[in-house]
XYZ file of C-alpha atoms in Angstrom:
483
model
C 49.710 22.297 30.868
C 51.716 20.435 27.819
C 51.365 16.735 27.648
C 54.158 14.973 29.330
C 57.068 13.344 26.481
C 56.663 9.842 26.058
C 59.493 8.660 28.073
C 58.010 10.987 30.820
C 54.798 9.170 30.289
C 56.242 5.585 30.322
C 58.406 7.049 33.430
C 55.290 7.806 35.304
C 53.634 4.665 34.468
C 56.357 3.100 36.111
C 55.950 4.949 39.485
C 52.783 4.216 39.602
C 52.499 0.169 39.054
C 55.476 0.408 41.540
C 53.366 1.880 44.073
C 50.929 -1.473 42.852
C 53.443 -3.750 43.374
C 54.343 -2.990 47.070
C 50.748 -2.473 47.974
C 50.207 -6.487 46.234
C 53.282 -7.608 47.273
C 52.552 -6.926 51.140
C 49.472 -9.473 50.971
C 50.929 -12.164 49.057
C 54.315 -11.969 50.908
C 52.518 -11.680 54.018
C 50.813 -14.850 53.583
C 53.643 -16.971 53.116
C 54.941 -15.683 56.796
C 52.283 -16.357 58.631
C 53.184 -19.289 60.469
C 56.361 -18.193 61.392
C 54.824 -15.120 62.610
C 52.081 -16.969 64.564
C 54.999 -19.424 66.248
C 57.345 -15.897 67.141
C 53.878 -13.816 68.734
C 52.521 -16.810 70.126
C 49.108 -15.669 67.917
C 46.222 -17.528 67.404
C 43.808 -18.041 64.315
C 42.129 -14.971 65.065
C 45.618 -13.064 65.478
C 46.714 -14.144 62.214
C 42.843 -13.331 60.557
C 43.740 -9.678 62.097
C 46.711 -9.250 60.779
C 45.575 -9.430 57.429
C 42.151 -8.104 57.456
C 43.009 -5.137 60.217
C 45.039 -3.781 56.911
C 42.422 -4.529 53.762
C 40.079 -3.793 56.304
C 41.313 -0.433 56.806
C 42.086 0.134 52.997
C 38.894 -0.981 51.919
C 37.299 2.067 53.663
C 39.192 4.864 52.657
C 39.969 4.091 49.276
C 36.930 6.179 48.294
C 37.778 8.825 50.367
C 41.553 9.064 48.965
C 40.810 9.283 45.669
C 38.106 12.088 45.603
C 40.552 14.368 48.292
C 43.216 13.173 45.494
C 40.673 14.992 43.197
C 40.118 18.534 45.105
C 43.772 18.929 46.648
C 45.921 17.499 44.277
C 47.065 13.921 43.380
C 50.797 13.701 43.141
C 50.465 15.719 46.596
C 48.101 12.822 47.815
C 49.957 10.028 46.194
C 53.848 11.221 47.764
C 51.725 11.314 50.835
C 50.664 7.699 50.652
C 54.175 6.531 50.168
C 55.672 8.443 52.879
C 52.730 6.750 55.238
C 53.187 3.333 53.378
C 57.432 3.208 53.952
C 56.930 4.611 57.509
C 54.738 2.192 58.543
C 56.634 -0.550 56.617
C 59.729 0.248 58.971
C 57.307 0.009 62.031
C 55.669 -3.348 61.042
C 59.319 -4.425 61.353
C 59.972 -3.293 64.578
C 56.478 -4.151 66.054
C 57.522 -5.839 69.569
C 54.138 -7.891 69.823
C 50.787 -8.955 67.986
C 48.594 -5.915 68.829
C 51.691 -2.991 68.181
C 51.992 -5.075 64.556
C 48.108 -5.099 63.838
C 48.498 -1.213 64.492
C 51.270 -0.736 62.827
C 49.111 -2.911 60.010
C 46.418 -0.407 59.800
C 49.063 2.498 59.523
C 49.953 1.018 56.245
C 46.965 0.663 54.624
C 46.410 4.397 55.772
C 49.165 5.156 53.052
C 47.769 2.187 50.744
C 44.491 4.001 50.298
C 46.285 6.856 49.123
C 48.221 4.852 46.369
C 46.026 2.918 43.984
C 42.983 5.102 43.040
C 45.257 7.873 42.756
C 48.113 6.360 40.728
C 45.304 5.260 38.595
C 43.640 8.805 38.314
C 47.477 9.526 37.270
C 47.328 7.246 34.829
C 44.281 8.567 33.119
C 45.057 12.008 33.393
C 48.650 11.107 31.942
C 47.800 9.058 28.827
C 45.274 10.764 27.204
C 45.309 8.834 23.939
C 42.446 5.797 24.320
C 45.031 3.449 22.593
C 47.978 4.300 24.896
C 45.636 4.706 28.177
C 44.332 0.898 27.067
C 47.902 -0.175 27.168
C 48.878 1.589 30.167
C 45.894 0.275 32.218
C 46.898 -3.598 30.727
C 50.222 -2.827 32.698
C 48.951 -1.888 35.372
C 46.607 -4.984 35.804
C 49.304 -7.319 34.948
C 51.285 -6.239 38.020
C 48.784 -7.780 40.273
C 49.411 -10.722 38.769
C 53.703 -10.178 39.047
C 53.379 -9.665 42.429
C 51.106 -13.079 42.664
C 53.666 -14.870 40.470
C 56.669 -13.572 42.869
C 55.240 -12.661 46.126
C 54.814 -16.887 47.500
C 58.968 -17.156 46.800
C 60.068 -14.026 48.071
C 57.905 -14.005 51.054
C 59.523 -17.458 51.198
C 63.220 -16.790 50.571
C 63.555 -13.672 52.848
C 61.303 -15.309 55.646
C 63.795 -18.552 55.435
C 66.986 -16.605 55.242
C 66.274 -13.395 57.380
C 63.190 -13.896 59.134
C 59.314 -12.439 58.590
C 60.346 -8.986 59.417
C 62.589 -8.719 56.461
C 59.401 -8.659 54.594
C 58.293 -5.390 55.597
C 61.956 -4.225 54.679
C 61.274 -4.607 51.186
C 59.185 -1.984 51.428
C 62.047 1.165 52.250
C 63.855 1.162 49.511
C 61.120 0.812 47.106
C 58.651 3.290 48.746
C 61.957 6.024 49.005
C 62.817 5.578 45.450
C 59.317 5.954 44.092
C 58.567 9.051 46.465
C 62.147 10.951 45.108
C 60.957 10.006 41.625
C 57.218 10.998 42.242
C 58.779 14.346 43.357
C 60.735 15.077 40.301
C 58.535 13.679 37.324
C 55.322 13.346 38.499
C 53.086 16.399 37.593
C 50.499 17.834 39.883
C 47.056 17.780 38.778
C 43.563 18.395 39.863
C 39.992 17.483 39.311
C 37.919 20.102 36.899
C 34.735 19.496 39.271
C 35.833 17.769 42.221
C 33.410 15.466 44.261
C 32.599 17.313 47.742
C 32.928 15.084 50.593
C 30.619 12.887 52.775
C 31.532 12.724 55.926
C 28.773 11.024 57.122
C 28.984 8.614 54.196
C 32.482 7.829 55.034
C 32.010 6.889 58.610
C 28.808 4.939 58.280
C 30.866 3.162 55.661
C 33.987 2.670 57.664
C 31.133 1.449 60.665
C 29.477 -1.593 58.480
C 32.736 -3.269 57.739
C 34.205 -2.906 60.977
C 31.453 -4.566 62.749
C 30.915 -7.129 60.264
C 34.514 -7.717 60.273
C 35.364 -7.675 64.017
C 31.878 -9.771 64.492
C 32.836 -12.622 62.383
C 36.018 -13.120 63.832
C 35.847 -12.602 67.175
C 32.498 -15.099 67.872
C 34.234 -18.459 67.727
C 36.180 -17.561 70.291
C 33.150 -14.547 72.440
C 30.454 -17.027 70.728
C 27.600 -15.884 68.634
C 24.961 -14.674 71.396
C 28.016 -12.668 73.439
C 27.049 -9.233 73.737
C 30.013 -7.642 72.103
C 29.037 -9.551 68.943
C 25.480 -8.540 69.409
C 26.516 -5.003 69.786
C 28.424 -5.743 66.379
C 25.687 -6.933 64.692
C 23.439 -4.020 66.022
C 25.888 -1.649 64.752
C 26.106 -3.465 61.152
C 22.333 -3.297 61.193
C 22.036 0.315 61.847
C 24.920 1.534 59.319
C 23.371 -0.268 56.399
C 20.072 1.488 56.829
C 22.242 4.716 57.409
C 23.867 4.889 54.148
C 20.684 3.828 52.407
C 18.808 6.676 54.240
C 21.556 9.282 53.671
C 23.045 8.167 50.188
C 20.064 9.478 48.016
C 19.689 12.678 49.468
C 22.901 13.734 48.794
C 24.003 15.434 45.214
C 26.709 13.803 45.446
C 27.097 10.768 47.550
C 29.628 8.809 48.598
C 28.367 5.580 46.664
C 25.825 6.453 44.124
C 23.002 4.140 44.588
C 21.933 4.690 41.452
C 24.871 2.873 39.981
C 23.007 0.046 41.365
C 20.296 0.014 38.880
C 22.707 -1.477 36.353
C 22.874 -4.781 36.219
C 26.919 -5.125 35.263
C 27.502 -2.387 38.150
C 26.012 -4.868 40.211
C 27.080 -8.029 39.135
C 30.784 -6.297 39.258
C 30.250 -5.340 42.927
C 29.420 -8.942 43.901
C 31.723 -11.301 41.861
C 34.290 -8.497 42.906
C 33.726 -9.634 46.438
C 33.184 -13.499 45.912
C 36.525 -13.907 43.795
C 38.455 -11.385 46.164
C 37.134 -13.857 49.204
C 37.702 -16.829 47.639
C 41.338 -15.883 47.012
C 42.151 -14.514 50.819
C 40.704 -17.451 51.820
C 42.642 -19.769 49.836
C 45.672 -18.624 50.246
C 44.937 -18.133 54.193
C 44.265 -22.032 54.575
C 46.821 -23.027 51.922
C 49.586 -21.268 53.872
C 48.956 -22.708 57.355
C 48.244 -26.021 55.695
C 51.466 -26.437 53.473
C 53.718 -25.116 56.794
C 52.149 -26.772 59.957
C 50.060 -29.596 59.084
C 53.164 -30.711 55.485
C 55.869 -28.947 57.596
C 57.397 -27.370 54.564
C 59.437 -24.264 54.963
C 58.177 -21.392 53.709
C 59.896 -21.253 50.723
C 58.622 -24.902 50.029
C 55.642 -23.342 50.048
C 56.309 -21.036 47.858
C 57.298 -22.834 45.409
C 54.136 -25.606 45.930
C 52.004 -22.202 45.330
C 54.105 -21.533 41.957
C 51.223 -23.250 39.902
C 48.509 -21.138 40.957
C 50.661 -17.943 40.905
C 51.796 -18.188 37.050
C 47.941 -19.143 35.803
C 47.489 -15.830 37.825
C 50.135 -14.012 36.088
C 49.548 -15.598 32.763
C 45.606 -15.389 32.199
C 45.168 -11.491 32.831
C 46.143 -10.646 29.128
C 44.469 -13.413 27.527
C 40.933 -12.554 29.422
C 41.844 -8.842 28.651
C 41.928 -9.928 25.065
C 39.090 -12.049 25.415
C 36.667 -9.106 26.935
C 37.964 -7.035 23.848
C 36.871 -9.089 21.456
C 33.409 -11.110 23.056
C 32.658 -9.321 25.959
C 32.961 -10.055 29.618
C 30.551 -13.266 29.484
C 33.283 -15.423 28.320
C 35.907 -14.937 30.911
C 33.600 -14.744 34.210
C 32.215 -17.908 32.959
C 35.786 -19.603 33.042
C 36.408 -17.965 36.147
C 33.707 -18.927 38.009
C 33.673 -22.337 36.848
C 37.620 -22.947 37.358
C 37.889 -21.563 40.862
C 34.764 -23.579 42.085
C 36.280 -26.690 40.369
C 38.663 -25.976 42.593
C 37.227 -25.319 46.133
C 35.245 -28.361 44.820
C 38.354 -31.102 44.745
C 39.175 -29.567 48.442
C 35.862 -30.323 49.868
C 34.583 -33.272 48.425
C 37.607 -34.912 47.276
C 40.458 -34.365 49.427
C 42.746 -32.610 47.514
C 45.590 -31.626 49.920
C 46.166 -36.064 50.286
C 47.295 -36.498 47.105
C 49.839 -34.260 45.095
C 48.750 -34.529 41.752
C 45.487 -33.264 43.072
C 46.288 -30.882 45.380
C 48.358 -29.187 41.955
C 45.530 -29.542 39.430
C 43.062 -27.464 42.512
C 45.903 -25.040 42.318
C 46.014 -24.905 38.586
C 42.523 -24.471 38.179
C 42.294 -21.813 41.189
C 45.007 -19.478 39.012
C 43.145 -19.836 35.768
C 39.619 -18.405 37.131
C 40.966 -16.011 39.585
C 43.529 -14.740 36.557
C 40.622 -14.578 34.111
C 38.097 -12.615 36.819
C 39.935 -8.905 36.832
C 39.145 -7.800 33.526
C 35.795 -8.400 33.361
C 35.543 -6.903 36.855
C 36.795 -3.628 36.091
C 34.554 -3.593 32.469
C 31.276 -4.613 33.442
C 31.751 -2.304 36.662
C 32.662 1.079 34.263
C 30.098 -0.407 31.293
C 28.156 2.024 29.941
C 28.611 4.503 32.332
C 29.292 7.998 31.222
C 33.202 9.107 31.222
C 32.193 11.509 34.167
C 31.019 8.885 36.775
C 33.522 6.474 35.415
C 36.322 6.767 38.060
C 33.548 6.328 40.932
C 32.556 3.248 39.315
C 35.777 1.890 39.359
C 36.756 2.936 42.812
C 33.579 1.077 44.051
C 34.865 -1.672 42.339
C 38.261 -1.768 43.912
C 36.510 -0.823 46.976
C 34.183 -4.121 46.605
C 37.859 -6.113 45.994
C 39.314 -5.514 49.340
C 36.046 -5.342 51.381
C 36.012 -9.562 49.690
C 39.094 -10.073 50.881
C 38.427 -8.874 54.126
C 35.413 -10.800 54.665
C 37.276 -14.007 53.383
C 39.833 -14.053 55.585
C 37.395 -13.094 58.540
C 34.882 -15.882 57.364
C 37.410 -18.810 56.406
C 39.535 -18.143 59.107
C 36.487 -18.156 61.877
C 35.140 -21.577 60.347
C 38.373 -23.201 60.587
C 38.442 -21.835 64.283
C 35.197 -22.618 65.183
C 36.201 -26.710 63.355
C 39.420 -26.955 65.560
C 38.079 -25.917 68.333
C 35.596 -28.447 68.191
C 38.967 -30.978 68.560
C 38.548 -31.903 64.282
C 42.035 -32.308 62.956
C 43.083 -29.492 60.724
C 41.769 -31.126 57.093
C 38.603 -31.645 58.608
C 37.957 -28.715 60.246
C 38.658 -26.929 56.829
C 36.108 -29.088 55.186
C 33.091 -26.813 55.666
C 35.832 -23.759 54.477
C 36.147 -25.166 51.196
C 32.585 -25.139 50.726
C 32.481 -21.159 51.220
C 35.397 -20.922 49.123
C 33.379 -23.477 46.544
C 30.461 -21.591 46.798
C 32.037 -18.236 45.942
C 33.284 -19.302 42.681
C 29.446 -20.509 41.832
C 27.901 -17.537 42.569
C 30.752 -16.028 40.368
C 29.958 -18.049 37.989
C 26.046 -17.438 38.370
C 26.139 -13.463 38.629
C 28.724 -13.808 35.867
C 25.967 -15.371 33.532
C 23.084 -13.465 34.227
C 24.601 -9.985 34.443
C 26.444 -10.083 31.169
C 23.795 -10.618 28.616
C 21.610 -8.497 26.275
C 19.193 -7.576 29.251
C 22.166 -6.728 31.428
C 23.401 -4.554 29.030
C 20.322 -2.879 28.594
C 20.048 -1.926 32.318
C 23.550 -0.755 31.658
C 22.566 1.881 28.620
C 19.292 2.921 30.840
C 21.546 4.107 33.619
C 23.870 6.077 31.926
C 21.057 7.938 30.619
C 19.779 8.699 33.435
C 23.058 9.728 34.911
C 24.228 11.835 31.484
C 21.017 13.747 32.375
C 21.435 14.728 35.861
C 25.207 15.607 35.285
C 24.071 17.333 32.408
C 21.849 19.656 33.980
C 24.377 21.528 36.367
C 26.441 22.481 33.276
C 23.430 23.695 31.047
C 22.522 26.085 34.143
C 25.901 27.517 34.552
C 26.208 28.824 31.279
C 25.296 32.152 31.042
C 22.465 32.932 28.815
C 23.372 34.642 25.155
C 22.300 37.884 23.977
């Protein structure tokens, strides 16, 4: 097949951070509506927690799964699929007539968001096959994360304010339609060479683990911790865990590699992945409820109280992108850790949300670290891993992304039930909150250090050997013999 022209090629590109920028958008649009939301479905803490993680939730479990049946079937087939799924349930988040039909509708979303990122990115690769131009490409992409960051806080704020929070979810139709007619006409269909087969097993025992967890954590301030249904949870939790690490290594090819494991970058990816992704959910979860029912700001006050944190977050992505180019990751997890535990840090010990100047330098600080964290993320996860197993170490990564913003939500949001249901006021009953979110930028920051140096690396190189040899050997064997 002839390489696409390079307005084709930037065309493409296009579609795809598109299909980024509604996925992003929904979250940090979301956030900003959440109050008004809560007052209209008469939801509590929990509702609101659902609402959110019922969708990452959901995406966080079948992103693996998308991308690989991306792989065997086809992924402009896959990827028009996810944006018919996304739009549709876009229209019915709008029209969802109570808490529960919206949580569904929620979850029928992110059934169309798993199809979306891993494959536009597999489109990406498979489009730009010059390093240089696939380098760029990828720095777009990246940088949208951070548009929809910048933007999200005052359009979530301006249409909730004007129209109402279902208008939010409206956003959605036009762009989904658009990119699905122009997906249809310029995107071109492509395949896997050696497709992964799929694990069934794998996938359900995965989708098990971080449903329990998930449902466990939020539902015991309200069941309490020793109810059986959170027992049953936990039980469950228990029993998938040793599942997948019973069933993973006996497969050829599993649905997580645990072998990726043995390298220490892998590794330390997967976790700051998780703490940085929680500490942002769960920042923006208390900042939203604080800044609209405890300030009574309007939500496009908000919005624009947010604006600090949301340009750092637009703004740093290139610089750390530079900044891994040139010294390695080290550098910019070590500002990232450091800045967004500075700033849990002036929430819990100093007060920040009393005094303005404060409350903006946490928010400052907050959109420097979490801006500088995604580059490293994505290299130390893919370092020194051979170009075959690449993509799966990148999906894990994204996977480990929205499994820590599930968990943040479902954490931060339980604490601060569990704190006003004790009778606290609201800033005290987010006290202990701001320690989680304080202690996720430090083990950032920790994992950061240790998992980036000469040793790391060298766990790194020993891996990829290991995994150049076994994919290695299938090939050798299929070649016929000469002679």
């Amino acid at each position: 097949m002839p390489e696409p022209s390079r307005r084709r090629r930037m065309l493409i590109l296009v579609i795809c951070c598109t299909s980024l920028l509604i996925v992003s958008l929904d979250v940090t649009v979301l956030n900003v509506a959440l109050p008004s939301m809560r007052r209209e479905l008469g939801a509590s803490v929990a509702g609101m927690q659902w609402t959110i993680d019922a969708y990452t939730l959901v995406l966080a479990s079948l992103l693996m799964l998308a991308g690989s049946t991306a792989d065997r079937i086809g992924r402009r087939r896959v990827f028009a699929a996810g944006l018919v799924v996304f739009t549709a349930g876009s229209l019915l988040c709008s029209l969802a007539p109570s808490l529960e039909w919206l949580i569904a509708f929620r979850m029928v979303q992110a059934v169309g968001g798993s199809m979306l990122n891993p494959v536009a990115m597999s489109i990406i690769t498979n489009t730009f096959t010059d390093p240089r131009e696939r380098a760029r490409a990828i720095g777009v992409w990246g940088a949208v994360v951070g548009i929809s960051m910048a933007v999200g806080p005052l359009i979530g704020g301006l249409l909730v304010e004007s129209v109402g929070w279902r208008s939010i979810f409206w956003l959605n139709l036009p762009v989904g339609l658009l990119a699905l007619g122009l997906t249809l006409r310029f995107v071109p269909e492509s395949r896997a060479g050696h497709p992964r087969r799929p694990d069934p097993l794998g996938q359900l025992l995965v989708m098990a683990l971080l449903g329990s967890v998930t449902y466990g954590i939020i539902e015991a301030p309200s069941a309490g911790w020793t109810a059986p249904v959170i027992l049953v949870c936990a039980a469950v939790a228990v029993a998938s865990l040793a599942g997948l690490l019973f069933h993973e290594p006996r497969r050829a090819e599993p649905l997580i590699d645990p072998r990726f494991f043995r390298s220490a970058p892998f590794s330390g990816a997967t976790v700051i992945a998780v703490s940085a992704f929680a500490a942002l959910s769960g920042f923006l979860f208390l900042n939203t409820l604080y800044l609209q029912d405890v300030r009574g700001l309007s939500a496009l006050e908000a919005g624009l109280y947010m604006l600090p944190m949301a340009l750092l977050t637009f703004l740093c992505p290139p610089v750390s992108g530079r900044l891994v180019a040139s010294r390695g990751p080290r550098p910019s997890l070590l500002i990232a850790g450091t800045a967004m535990a500075a700033s849990g840090l002036l929430f819990a010990a100093f007060s920040a949300e009393t005094s303005n100047p404060l409350l903006f330098t946490a928010y400052v600080l907050f959109g420097l670290g979490f801006g500088m964290v995604n580059a490293p993320i994505t290299n130390t996860a893919v370092s020194g891993m051979p170009r075959a197993q690449a993509g799966v170490a990148a999906a894990v990564a994204s996977t480990s992304r929205q499994t820590g913003g599930t968990l943040g939500v479902a954490v931060i949001g339980s604490v601060l039930a569990a704190g006003t249901a004790g009778g606290a006021d609201f800033a005290e009953a987010t006290r202990s909150a701001w320690w989680v979110i304080t202690g996720c930028g430090l083990l950032a920051l920790v994992v950061g250090a240790v998992t980036s140096g000469r040793w790391a690396m060298g766990t790194a190189a020993r891996t990829a050997r290991a995994l150049e040899r076994t994919t290695a050997e299938p090939k050798r064997a299929a070649v016929p013999p000469h002679g």
